[in-house]
JSON list of C-alpha atoms in Angstrom, two decimals:
[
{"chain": "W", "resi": 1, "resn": "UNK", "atom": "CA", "xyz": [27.59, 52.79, -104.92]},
{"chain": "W", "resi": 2, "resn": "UNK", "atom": "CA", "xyz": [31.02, 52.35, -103.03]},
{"chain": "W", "resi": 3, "resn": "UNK", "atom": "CA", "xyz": [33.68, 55.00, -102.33]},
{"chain": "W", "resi": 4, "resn": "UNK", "atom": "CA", "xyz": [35.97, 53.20, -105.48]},
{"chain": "W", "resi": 5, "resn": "UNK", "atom": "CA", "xyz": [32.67, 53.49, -107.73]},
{"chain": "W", "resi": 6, "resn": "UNK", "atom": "CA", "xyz": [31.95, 57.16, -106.77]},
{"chain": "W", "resi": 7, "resn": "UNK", "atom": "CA", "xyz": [32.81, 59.55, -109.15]},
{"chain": "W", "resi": 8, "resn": "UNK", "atom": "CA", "xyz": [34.61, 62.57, -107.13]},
{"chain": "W", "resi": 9, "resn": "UNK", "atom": "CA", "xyz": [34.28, 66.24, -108.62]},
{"chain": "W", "resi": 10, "resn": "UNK", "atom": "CA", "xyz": [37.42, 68.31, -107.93]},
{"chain": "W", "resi": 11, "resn": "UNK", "atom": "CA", "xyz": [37.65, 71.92, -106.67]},
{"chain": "W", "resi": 12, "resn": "UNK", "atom": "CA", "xyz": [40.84, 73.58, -105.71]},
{"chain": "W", "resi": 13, "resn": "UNK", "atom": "CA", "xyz": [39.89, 76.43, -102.80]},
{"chain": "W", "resi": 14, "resn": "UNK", "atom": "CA", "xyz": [42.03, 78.74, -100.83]},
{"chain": "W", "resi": 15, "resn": "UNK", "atom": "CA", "xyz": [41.16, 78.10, -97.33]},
{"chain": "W", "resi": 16, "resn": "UNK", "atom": "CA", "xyz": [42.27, 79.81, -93.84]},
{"chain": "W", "resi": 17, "resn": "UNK", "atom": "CA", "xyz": [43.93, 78.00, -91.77]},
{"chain": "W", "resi": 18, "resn": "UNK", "atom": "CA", "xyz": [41.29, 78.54, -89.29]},
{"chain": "W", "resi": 19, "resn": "UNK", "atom": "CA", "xyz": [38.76, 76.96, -91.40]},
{"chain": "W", "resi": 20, "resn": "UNK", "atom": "CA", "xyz": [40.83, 74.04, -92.32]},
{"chain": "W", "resi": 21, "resn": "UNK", "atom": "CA", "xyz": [41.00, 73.22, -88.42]},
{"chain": "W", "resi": 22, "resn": "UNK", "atom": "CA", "xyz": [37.84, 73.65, -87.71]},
{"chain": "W", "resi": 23, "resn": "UNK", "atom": "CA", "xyz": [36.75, 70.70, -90.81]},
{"chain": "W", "resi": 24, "resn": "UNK", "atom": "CA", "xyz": [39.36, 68.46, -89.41]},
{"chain": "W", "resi": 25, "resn": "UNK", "atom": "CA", "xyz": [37.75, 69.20, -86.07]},
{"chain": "W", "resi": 26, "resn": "UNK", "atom": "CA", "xyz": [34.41, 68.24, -87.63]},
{"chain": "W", "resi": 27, "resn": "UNK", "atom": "CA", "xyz": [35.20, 64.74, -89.29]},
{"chain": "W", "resi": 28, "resn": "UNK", "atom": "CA", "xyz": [37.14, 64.10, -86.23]},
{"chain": "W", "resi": 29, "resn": "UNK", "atom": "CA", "xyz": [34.10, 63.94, -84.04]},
{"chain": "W", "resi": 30, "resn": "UNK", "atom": "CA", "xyz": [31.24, 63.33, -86.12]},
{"chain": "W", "resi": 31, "resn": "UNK", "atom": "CA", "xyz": [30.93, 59.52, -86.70]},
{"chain": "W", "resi": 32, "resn": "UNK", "atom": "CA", "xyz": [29.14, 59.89, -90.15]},
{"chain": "W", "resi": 33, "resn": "UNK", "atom": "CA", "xyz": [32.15, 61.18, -91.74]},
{"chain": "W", "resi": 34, "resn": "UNK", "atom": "CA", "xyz": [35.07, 59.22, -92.68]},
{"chain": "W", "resi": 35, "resn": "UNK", "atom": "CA", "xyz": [36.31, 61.34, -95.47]},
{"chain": "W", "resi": 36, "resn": "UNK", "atom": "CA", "xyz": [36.82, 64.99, -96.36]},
{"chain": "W", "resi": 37, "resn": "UNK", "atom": "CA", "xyz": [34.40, 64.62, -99.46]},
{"chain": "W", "resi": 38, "resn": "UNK", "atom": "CA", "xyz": [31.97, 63.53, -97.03]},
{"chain": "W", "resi": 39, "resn": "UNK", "atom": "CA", "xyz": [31.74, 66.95, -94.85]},
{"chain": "W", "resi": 40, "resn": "UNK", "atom": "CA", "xyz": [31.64, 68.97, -98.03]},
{"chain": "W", "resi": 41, "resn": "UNK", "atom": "CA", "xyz": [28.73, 66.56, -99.33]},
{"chain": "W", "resi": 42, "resn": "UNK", "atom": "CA", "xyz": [26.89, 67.43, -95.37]},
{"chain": "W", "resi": 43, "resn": "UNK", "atom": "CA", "xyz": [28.12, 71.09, -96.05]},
{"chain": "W", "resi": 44, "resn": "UNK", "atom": "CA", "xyz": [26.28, 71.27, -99.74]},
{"chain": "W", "resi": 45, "resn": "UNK", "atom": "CA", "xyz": [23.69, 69.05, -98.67]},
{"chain": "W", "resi": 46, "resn": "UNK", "atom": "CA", "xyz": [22.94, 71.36, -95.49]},
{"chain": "W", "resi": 47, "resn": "UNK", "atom": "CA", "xyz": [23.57, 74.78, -97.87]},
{"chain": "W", "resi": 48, "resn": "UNK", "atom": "CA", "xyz": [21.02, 73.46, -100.27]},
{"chain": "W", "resi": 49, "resn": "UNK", "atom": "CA", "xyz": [17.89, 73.12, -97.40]},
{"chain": "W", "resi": 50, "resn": "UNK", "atom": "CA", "xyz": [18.91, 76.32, -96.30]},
{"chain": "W", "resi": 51, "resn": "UNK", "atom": "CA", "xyz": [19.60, 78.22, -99.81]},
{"chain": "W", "resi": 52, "resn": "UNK", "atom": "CA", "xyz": [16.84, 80.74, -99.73]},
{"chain": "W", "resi": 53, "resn": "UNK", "atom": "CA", "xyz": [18.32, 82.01, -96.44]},
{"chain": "W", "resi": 54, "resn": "UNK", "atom": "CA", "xyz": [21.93, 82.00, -97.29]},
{"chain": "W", "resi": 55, "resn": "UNK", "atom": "CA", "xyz": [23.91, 84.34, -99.79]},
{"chain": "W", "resi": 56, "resn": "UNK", "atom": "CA", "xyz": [26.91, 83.48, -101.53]},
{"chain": "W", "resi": 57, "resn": "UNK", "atom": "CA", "xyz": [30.60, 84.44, -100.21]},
{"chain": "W", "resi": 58, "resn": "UNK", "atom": "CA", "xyz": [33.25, 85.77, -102.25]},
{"chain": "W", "resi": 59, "resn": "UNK", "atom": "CA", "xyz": [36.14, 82.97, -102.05]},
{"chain": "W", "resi": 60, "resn": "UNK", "atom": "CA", "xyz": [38.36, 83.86, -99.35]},
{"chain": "W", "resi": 61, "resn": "UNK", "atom": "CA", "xyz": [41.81, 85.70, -100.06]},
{"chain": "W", "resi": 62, "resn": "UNK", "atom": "CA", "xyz": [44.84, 84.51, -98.36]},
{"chain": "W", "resi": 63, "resn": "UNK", "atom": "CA", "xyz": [45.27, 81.12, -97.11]},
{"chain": "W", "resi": 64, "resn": "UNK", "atom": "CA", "xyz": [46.40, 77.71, -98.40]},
{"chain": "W", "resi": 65, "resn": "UNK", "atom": "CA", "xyz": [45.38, 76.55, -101.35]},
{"chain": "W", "resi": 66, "resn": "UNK", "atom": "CA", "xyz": [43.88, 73.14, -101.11]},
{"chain": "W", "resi": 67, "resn": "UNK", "atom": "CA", "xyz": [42.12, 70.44, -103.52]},
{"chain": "W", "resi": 68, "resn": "UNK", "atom": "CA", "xyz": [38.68, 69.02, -102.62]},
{"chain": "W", "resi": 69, "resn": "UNK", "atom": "CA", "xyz": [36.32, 66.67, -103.52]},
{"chain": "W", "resi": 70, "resn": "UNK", "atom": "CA", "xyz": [32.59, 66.57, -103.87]},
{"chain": "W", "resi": 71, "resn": "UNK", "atom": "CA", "xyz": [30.94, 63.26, -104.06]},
{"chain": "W", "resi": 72, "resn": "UNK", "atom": "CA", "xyz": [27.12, 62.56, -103.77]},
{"chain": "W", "resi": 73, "resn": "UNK", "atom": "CA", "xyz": [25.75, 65.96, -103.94]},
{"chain": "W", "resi": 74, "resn": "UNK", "atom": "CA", "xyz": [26.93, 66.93, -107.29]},
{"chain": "W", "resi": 75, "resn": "UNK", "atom": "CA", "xyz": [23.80, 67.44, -108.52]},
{"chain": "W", "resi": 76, "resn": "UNK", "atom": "CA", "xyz": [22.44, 69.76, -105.17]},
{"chain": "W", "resi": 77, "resn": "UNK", "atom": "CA", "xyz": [25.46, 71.38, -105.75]},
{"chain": "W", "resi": 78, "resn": "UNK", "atom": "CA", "xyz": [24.67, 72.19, -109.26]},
{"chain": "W", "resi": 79, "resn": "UNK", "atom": "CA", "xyz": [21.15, 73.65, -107.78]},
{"chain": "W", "resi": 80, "resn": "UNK", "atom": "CA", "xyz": [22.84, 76.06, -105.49]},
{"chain": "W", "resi": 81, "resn": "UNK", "atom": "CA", "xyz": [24.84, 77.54, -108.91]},
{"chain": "W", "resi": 82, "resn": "UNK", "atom": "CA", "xyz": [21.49, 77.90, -110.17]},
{"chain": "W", "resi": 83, "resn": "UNK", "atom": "CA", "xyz": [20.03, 79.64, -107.05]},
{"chain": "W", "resi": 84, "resn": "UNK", "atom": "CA", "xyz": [22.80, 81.65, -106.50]},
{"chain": "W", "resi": 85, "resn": "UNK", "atom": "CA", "xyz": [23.91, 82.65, -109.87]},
{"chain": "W", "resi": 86, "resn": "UNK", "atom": "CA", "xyz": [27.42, 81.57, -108.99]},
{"chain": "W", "resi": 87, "resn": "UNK", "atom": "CA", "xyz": [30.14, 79.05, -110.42]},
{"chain": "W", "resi": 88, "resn": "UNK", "atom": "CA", "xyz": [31.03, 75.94, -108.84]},
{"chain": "W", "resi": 89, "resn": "UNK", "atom": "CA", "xyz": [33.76, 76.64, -106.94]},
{"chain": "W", "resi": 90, "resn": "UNK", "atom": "CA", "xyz": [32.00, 79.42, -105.15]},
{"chain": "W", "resi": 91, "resn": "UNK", "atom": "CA", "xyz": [29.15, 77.42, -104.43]},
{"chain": "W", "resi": 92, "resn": "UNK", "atom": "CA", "xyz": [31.18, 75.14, -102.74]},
{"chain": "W", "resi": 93, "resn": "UNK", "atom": "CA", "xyz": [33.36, 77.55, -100.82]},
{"chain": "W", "resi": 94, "resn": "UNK", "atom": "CA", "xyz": [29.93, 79.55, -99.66]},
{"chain": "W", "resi": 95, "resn": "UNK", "atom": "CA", "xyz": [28.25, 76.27, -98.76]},
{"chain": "W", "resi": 96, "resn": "UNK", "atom": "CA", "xyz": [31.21, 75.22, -96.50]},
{"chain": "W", "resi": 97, "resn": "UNK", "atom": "CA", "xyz": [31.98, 78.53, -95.42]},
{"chain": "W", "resi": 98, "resn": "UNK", "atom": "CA", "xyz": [28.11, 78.53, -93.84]},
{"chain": "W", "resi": 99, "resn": "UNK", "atom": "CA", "xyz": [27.70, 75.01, -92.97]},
{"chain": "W", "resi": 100, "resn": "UNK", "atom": "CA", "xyz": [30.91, 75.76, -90.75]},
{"chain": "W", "resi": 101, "resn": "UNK", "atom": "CA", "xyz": [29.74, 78.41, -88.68]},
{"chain": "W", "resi": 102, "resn": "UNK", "atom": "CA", "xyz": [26.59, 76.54, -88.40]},
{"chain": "W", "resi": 103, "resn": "UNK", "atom": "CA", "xyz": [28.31, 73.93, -86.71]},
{"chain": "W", "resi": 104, "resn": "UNK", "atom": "CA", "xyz": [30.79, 76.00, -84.98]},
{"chain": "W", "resi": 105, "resn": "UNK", "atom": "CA", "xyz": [27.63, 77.57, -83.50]},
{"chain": "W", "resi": 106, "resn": "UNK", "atom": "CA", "xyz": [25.82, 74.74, -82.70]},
{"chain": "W", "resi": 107, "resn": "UNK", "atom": "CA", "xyz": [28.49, 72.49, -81.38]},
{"chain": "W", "resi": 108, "resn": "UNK", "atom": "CA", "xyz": [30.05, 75.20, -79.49]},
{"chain": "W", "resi": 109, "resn": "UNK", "atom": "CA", "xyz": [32.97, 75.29, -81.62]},
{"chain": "W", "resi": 110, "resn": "UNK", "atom": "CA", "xyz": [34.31, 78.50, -81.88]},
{"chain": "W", "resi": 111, "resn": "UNK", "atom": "CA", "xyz": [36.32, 78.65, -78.48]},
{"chain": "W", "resi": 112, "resn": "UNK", "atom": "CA", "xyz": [38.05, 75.81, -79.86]},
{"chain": "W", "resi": 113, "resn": "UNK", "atom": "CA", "xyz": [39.61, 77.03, -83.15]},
{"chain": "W", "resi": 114, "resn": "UNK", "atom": "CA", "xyz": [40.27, 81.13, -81.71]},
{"chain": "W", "resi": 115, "resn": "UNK", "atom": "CA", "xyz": [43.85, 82.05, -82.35]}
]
């Protein structure tokens, strides 16, 4: 299926500013993503292999208030509302709120986005 085929599921989220770096950081040196969609596809993807050790986060409070787009994993995303007893937006918010200190962590990140 091709990006114009793809059928893209909306979520508005209030994200820190912080956080909002730190993605752009992420698609801007990982080669596999092109599009925003596509790190919060890794980030749901990544947050559904690791859902038994994760809990959800309450949505953050402050922040910018931003739209996003899910693409292929829709339907693992639909999985972690199940697991975590939660509604779609906060699925997605807890998923890339992990997934980002994951990879903060592992690539060594956090030095790069402190205030």
């Amino acid at each position: 299926m091709t990006v114009q085929q793809q059928k893209l599921l909306p979520f508005t989220m209030r994200l820190k500013e912080e956080d909002h770096t730190l993605m752009k950081l992420l698609a801007a040196i990982d080669d596999t993503i092109e599009y925003q969609y596509e790190l919060l596809d890794a980030a749901v993807a990544w947050a559904h292999a690791n859902r038994m050790t994760l809990h959800p986060v309450a949505v953050q409070k402050g922040g910018v208030k931003k739209s996003f787009y899910v693409g292929n994993s829709a339907s693992l995303l639909a999985d972690l509302e199940g697991s975590w007893n939660c509604n779609p937006t906060r699925a997605v918010h807890t998923a890339l709120f992990h997934y980002l200190r994951y990879q903060s962590q592992k690539r060594n990140l956090l030095s790069a986005t402190a205030g």
